[in-house]
Coordinates of C-alpha atoms in Angstrom, one line a residue:
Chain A
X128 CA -7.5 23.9 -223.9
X129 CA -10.4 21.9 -224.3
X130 CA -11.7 21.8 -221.1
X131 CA -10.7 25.9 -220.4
X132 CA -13.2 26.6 -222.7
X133 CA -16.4 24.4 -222.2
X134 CA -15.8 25.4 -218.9
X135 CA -16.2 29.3 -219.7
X136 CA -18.9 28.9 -222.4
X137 CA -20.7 26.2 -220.7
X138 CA -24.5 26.5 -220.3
X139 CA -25.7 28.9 -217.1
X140 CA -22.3 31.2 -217.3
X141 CA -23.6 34.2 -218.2
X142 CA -20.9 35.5 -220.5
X143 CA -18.5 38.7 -220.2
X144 CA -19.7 40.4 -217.2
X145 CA -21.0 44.6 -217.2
X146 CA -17.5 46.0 -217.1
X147 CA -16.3 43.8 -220.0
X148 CA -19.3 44.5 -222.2
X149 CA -19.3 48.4 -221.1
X150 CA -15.4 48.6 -221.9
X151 CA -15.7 47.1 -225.4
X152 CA -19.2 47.6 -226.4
X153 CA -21.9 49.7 -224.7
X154 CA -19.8 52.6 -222.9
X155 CA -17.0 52.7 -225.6
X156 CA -16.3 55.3 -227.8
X157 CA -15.2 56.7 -231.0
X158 CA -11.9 59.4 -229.8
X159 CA -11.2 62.5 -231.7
X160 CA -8.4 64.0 -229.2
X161 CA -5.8 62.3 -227.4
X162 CA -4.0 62.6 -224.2
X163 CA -0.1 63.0 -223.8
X164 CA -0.1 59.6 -222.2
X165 CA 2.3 57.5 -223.7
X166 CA 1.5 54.1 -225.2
X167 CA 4.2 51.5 -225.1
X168 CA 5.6 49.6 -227.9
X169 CA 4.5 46.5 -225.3
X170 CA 1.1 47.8 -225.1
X171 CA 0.2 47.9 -228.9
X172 CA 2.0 44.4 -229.4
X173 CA -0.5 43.2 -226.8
X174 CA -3.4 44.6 -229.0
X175 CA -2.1 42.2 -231.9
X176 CA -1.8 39.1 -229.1
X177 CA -5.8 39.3 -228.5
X178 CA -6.4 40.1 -232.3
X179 CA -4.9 37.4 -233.9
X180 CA -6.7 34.8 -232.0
X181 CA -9.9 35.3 -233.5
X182 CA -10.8 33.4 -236.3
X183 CA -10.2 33.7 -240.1
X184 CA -11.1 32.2 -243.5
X185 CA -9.6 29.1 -244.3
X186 CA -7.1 30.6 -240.7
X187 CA -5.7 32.5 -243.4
X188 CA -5.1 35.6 -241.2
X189 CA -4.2 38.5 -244.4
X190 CA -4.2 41.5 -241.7
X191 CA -1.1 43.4 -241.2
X192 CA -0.2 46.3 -239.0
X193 CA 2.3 49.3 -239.2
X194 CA 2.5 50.9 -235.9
X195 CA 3.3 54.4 -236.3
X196 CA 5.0 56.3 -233.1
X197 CA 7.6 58.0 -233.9
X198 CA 8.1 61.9 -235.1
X199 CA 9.3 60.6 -238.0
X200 CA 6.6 58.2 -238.9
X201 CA 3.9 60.7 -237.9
X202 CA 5.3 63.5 -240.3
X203 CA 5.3 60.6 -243.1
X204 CA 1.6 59.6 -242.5
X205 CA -0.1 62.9 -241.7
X206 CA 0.0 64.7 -245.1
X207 CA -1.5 61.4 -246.2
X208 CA -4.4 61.5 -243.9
X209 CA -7.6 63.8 -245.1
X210 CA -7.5 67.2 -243.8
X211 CA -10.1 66.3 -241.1
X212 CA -8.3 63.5 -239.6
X213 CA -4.8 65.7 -239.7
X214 CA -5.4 67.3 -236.1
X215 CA -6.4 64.1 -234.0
X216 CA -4.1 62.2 -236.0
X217 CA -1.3 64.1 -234.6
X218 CA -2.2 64.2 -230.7
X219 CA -2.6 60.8 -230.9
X220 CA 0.6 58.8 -229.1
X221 CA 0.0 55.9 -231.7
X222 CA -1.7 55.3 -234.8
X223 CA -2.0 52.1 -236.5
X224 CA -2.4 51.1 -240.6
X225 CA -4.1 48.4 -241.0
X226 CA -3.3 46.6 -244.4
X227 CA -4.2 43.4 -246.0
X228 CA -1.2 41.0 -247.7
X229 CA -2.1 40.7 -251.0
X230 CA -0.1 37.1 -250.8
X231 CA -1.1 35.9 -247.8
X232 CA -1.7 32.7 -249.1
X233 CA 2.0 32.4 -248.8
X234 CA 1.8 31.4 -245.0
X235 CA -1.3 28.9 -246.0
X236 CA 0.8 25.4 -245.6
X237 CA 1.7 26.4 -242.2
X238 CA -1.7 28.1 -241.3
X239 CA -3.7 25.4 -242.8
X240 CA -1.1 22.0 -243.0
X241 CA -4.5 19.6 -243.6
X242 CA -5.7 21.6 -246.9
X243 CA -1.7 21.7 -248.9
X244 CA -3.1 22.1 -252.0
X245 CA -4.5 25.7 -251.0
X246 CA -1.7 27.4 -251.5
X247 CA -1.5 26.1 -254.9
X248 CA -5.0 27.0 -255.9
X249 CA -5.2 30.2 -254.3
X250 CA -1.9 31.2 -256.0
X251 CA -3.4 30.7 -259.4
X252 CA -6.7 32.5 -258.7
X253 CA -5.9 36.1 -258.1
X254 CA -9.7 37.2 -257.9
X255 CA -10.3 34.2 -255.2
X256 CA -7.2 35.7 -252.9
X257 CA -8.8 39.4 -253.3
X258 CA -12.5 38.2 -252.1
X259 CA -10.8 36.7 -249.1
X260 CA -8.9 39.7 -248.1
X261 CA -11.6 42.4 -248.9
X262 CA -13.6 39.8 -246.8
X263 CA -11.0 38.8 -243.9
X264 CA -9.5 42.1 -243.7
X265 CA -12.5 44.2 -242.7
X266 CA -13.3 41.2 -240.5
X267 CA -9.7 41.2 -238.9
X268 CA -10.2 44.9 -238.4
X269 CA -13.6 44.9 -236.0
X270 CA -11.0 42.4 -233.9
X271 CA -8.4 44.9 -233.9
X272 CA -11.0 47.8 -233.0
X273 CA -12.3 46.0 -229.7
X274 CA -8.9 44.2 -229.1
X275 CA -7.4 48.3 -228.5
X276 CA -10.4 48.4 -225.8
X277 CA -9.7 45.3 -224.5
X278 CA -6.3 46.7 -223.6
X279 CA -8.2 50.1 -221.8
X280 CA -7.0 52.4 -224.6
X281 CA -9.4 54.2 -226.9
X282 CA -9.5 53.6 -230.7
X283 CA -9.8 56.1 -233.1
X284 CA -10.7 54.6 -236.8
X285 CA -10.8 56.6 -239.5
X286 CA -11.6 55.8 -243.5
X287 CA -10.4 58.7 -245.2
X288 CA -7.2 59.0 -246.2
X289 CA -5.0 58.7 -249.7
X290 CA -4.7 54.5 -249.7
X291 CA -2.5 55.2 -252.5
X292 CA 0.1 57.7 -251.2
X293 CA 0.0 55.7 -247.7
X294 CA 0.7 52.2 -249.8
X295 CA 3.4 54.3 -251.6
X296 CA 5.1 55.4 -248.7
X297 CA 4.9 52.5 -246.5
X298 CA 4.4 49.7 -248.9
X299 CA 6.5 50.6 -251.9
X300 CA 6.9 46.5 -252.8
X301 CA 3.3 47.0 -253.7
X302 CA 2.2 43.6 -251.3
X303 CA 0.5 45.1 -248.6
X304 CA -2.7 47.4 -249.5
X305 CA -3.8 49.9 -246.5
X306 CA -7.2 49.4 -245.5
X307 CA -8.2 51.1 -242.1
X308 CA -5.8 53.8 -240.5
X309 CA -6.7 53.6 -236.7
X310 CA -5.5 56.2 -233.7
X311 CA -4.6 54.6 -230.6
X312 CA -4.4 56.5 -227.1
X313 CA -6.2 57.8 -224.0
X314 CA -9.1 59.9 -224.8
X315 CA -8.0 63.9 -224.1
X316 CA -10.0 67.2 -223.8
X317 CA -13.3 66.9 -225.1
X318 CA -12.3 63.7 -227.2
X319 CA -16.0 62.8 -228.1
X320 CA -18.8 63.9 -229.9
X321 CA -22.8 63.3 -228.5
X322 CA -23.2 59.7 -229.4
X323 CA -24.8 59.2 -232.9
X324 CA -27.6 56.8 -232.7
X325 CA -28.1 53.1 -233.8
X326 CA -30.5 51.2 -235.9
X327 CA -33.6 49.8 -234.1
X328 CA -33.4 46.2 -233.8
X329 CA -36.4 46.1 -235.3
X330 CA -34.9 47.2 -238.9
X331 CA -32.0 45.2 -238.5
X332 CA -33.4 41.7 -236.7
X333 CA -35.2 39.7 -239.2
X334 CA -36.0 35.9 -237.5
X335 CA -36.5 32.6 -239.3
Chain B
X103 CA -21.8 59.1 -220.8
X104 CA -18.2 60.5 -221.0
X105 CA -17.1 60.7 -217.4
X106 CA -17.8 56.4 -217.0
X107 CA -16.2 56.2 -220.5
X108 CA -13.0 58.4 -219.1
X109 CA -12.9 56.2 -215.8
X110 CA -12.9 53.0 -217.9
X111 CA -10.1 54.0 -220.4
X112 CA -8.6 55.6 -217.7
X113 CA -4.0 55.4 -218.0
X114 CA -3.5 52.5 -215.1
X115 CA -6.4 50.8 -216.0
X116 CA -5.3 47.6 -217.3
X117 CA -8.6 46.9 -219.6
X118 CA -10.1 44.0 -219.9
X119 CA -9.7 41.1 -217.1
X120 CA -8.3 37.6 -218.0
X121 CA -11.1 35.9 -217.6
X122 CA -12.8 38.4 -220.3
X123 CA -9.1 37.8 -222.7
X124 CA -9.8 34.3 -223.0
X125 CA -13.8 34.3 -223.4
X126 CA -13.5 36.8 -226.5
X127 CA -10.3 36.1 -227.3
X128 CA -7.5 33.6 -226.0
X129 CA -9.4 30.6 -225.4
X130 CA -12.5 31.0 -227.6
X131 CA -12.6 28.1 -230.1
X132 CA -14.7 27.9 -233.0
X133 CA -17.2 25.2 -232.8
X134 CA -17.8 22.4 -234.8
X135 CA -20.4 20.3 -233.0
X136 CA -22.9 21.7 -230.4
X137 CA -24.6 20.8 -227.7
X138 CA -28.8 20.2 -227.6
X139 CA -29.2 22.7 -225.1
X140 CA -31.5 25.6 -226.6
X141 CA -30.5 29.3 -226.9
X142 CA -33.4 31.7 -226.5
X143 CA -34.6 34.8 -228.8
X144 CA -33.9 36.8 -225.8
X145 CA -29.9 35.7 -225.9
X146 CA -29.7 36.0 -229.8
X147 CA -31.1 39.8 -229.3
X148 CA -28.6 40.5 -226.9
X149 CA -26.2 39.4 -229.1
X150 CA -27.2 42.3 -231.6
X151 CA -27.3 44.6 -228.7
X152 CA -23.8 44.9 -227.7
X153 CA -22.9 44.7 -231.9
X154 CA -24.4 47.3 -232.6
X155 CA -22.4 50.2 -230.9
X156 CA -19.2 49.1 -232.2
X157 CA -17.9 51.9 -234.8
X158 CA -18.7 52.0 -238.6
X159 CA -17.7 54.4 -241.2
X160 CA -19.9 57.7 -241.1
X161 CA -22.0 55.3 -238.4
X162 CA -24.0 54.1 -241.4
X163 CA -24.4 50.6 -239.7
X164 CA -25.1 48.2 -243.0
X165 CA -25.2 44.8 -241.7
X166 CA -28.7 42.8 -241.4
X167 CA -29.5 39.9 -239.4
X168 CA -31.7 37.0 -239.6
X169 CA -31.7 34.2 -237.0
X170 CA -32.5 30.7 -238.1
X171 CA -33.9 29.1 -234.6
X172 CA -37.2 26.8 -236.5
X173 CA -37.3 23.7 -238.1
X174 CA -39.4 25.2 -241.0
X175 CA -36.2 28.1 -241.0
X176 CA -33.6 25.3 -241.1
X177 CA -34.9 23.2 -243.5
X178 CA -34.7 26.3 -245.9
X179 CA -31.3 27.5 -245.0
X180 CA -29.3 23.2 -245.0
X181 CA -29.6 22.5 -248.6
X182 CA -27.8 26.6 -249.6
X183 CA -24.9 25.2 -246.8
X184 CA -22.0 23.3 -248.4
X185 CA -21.4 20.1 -248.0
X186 CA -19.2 19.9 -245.0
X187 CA -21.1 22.6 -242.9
X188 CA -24.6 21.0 -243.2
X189 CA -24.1 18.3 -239.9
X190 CA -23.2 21.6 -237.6
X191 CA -25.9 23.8 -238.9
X192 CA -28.4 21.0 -238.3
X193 CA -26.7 20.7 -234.9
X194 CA -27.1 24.7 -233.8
X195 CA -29.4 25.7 -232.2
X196 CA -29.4 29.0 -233.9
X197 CA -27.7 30.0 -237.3
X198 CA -27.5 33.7 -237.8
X199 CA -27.0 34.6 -241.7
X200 CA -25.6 37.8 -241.4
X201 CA -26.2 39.8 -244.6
X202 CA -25.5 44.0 -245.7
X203 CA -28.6 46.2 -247.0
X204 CA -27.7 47.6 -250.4
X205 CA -29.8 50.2 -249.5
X206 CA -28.4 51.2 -246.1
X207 CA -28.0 54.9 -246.7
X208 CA -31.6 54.7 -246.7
X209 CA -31.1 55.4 -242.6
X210 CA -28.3 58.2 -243.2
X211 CA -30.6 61.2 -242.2
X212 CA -30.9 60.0 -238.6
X213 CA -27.5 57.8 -238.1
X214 CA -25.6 61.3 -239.3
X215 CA -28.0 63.7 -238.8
X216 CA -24.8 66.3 -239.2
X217 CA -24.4 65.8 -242.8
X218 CA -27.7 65.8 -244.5
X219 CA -26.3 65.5 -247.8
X220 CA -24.9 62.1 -247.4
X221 CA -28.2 59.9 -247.9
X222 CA -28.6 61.8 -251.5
X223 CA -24.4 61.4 -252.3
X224 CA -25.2 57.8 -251.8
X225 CA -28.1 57.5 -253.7
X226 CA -26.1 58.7 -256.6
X227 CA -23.0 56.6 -256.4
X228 CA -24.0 53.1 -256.3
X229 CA -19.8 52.2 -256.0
X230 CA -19.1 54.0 -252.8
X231 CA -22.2 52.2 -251.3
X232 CA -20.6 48.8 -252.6
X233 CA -17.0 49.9 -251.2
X234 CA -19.1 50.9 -247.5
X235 CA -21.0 47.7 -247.4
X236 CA -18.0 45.4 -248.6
X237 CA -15.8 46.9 -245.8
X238 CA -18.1 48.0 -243.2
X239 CA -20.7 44.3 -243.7
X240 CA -17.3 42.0 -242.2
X241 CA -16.5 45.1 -240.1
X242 CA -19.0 44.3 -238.2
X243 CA -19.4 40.5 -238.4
X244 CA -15.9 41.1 -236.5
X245 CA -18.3 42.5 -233.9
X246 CA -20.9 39.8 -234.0
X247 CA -18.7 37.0 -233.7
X248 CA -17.2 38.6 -230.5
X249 CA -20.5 39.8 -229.0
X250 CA -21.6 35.7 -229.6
X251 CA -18.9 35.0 -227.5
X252 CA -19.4 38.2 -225.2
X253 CA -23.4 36.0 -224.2
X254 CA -21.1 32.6 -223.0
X255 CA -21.9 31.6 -226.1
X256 CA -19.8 29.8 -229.0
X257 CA -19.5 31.0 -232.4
X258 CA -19.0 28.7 -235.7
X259 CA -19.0 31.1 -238.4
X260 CA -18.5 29.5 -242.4
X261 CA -18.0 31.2 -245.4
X262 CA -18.6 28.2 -247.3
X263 CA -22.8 28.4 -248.7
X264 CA -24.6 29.4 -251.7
X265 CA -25.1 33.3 -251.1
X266 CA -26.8 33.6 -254.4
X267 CA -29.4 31.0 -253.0
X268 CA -29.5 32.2 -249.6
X269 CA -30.3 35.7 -250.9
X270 CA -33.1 34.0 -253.4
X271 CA -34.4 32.2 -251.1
X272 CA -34.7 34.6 -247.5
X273 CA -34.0 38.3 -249.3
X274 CA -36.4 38.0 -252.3
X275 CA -36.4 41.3 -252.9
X276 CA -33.3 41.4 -253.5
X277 CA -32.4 44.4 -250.8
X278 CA -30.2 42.2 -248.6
X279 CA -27.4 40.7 -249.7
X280 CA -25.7 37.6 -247.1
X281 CA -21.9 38.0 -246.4
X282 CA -21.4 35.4 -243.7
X283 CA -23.4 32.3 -241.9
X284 CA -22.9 32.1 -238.2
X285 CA -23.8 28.9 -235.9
X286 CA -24.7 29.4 -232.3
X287 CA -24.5 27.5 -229.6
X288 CA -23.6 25.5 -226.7
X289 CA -20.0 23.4 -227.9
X290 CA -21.0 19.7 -228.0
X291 CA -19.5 16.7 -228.6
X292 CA -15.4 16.9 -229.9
X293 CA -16.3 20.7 -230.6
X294 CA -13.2 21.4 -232.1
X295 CA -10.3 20.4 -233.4
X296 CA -6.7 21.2 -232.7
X297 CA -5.9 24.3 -232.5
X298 CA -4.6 25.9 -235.7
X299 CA -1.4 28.0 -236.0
X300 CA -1.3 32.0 -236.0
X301 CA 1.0 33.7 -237.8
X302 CA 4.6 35.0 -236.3
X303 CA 3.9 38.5 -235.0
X304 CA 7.2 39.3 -236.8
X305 CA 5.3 38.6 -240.2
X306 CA 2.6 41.1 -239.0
X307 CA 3.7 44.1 -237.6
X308 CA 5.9 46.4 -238.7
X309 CA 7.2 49.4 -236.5
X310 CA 7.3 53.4 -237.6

């Protein structure tokens, strides 16, 4: 493993070439419509192989995913979406909620074996466990966004919805908290708006 | 802009090649120990310029950037490092502190030119800017760490520092607030330890 990856990062090696950096960063895009394409079951399970990879807090890992694909899970989730989201929501072929464990730190003597008091100590500190997820969550998320690229399918995230009726519906245990609700697909007719711009570097690069 | 978008994401298109999987993803280590060989202002920019197109909510882009690449810059930023991350900071070559503007709605007029009344919204509600910058600041520190990896280079983020300190001592003026510390580099000696566990798929996903 080692050796794999001095080998890629090693000085001189330019990195992820054009295509790469086009399909998850430069060229892609926000979709609002989606195509009949199907997505596979295999194909958003792949999107969870890149994503949980990439690294954590503490490799505390507190994302979790509901794959909704079915008619049935579609009519659960749409009412719960906001109005605007309701129409792209239900041409896409797959939608994903994205959710944090609220005890994660469940998992932490198998994520973590050299730290076995963490489990402990996180277990008794409520407000520590919900700065790491409102942290690792998010940060989980941005994976999960350019891991559904990675796999040549669009991504569609969206922030407003009812959190509240969706962790009702699908979490009624009350242990997993919804935090980004995210279409999956191939883009349809007209799925994109002019692209909105970004910040100068200038007013976002400070250098020390 | 659309038509090369719709070839990439194109149905049959497998997405991202293997070689791009395990640079971003599969093989990418975080590193503990780097190398002396420098990293340039040029590469640390491009770092921010495939970040930056990734998705945010209302494409209000909130996260900041300063790189630490002096001796005068790393002096200031050791002592605010824990402990156990002040050897590899000393050993980067360049530390980013990545930080969110409290005041990033500030920008709203131009990022969303479409809804004119959102910089004003903002400016009234103080708690939905806190909710946007604590979800949309590791949002895209998802992004960075990626796009670090994206330049052939490795990433060693830490959440372990003294952000009160950091923010007294780089963001006087108390507009930036620093979410994350990121070292940057070339891996060096041992770079990393054995690989840590991810959690069981079957503990993640859930199917609807």
């Amino acid at each position: 493993m080692t050796s794999t990856v001095e080998s890629i990062a090693a000085p001189g090696v330019p990195g992820l070439d054009e295509a790469g950096r086009a399909l998850l960063f430069t060229q892609a895009r926000t979709a609002n419509a989606f195509a009949d394409t199907p997505v596979g079951d295999e194909q958003l399970a792949a999107i969870w192989e890149l994503t949980r990879w990439a690294p954590t807090s503490a490799n505390l890992q507190p994302l979790r995913v509901t794959f909704v694909r079915t008619a049935q899970g579609r009519e659960r989730l749409l009412p719960l979406m906001n109005e605007g989201n309701r129409a792209k929501t239900a041409s896409a072929p797959a939608t994903a909620i994205l959710a944090v464990d609220s005890r994660f730190h469940q998992y932490a003597p198998t994520l973590l074996p050299i730290r076995p008091q963490l489990k402990d100590a996180l277990d008794a500190d409520e407000s520590l466990r919900a700065t790491m997820t409102s942290f690792n969550g998010p940060l989980q998320a941005g994976y999960f966004i350019l891991a559904i690229r990675a796999q040549g399918l669009v991504a569609g995230p969206m922030a407003g919805f009812d959190a509240a009726g969706i962790d009702a519906e699908f979490y009624p245990d009350g242990r997993w908290k919804s935090v980004l609700v995210v279409n999956i697909g191939h883009p349809g007719e007209n799925p994109w708006f002019e692209r909105l711009p970004r910040l100068d570097p200038a007013d976002v690069i400070r250098w020390a």
